[in-house]
């Protein structure tokens, strides 16, 4: 499988971003998620993972967000849950293989199940959207430590666990399993957009 590099992925973001602000928000977030994942990958027990695939997954996972911007330049927050599936479709339309498309559709929260979709009335085709491979799980996990909401912020593992609890204890358990597998990331890095530190 051919894995696109950072410049090719940046060009895709530029192609689909409706505004410079949208590009800055989404692409910067994706780069930060990769920096988090890259630090986690330095653990010896993760040496078997495909770092190039993880990098591509991190840099592509939120590309579907661009399809939620309206003609008025505003983001459809109510439909945000669809961004993963929209990204999957975008990458498939671009000819990327399923293994790359899945990073978009299978990273939301700590995974969405059929039961989640039915019980919460989510506007998604009823299916399981769960990370399966270690690469998919690592991208999903790294994504939990940075928020795109304004102002963008880093989240500690405990902060994310507290946030996800509102969706059920099973989601906390799933997150803690990821935490045990991959460890706590070092979030000591420059703040997004060059502002003051948002680290926990």
Phi, psi and omega in degrees: 000130177279127181254122181293146178272175184303321182291319177297320179291320177300319179297324177295316177301316180296324180296320188259343180294125182285337180216163177296324179294318179297317178300312182300317182294309187283312183294321178296317177302314180299320177296321179294319178299321177295319180298322177294312180297322181298320179293320178295324181295344181288348178293132183304325183287355177251012184297339181282347181289151178276101185297324179295322179291319177299315179301312179298318179298317178297314185287342182254344196301329183253016185296337179291344179302327182300330182283359178260000177275133178275176178298338179278000179082005181262148180277135177279090183293327182293330180264012188300329181302341181276355189298327180293315179293323178295322177293320177302313180295319180299311182292323177297319178297330179278356177090012179282151181289160181305323182301329176275321180301324183296335178298331177284307188280350185237032180240357187290130182058227173249028180109138177253136178252167174306318181296320177302313184295317181288314185289329180262357181062041183285143183279060181226151172303137183291114182192172172266129178242075186244139174293134183247307181283160177298326178296316178297318181296321181292318178298313179301316182293312181300327181297335184289345187264004177217132181251140177274349183300146183280133350284151180298151186209151169276148177239140173281166178300319181294322178296317179294319179301321178294320180294316187284346181301331182295345178263002176122152180296334179296329178287324176296317179299317179297319179294318181295329176294319176296319181297319179293327182285316189253342180087174177273130181283154172278112183262014180280083180217164180305143180294151176303146177062014175070015180276196178290160186296132175254013184293150177291000000 
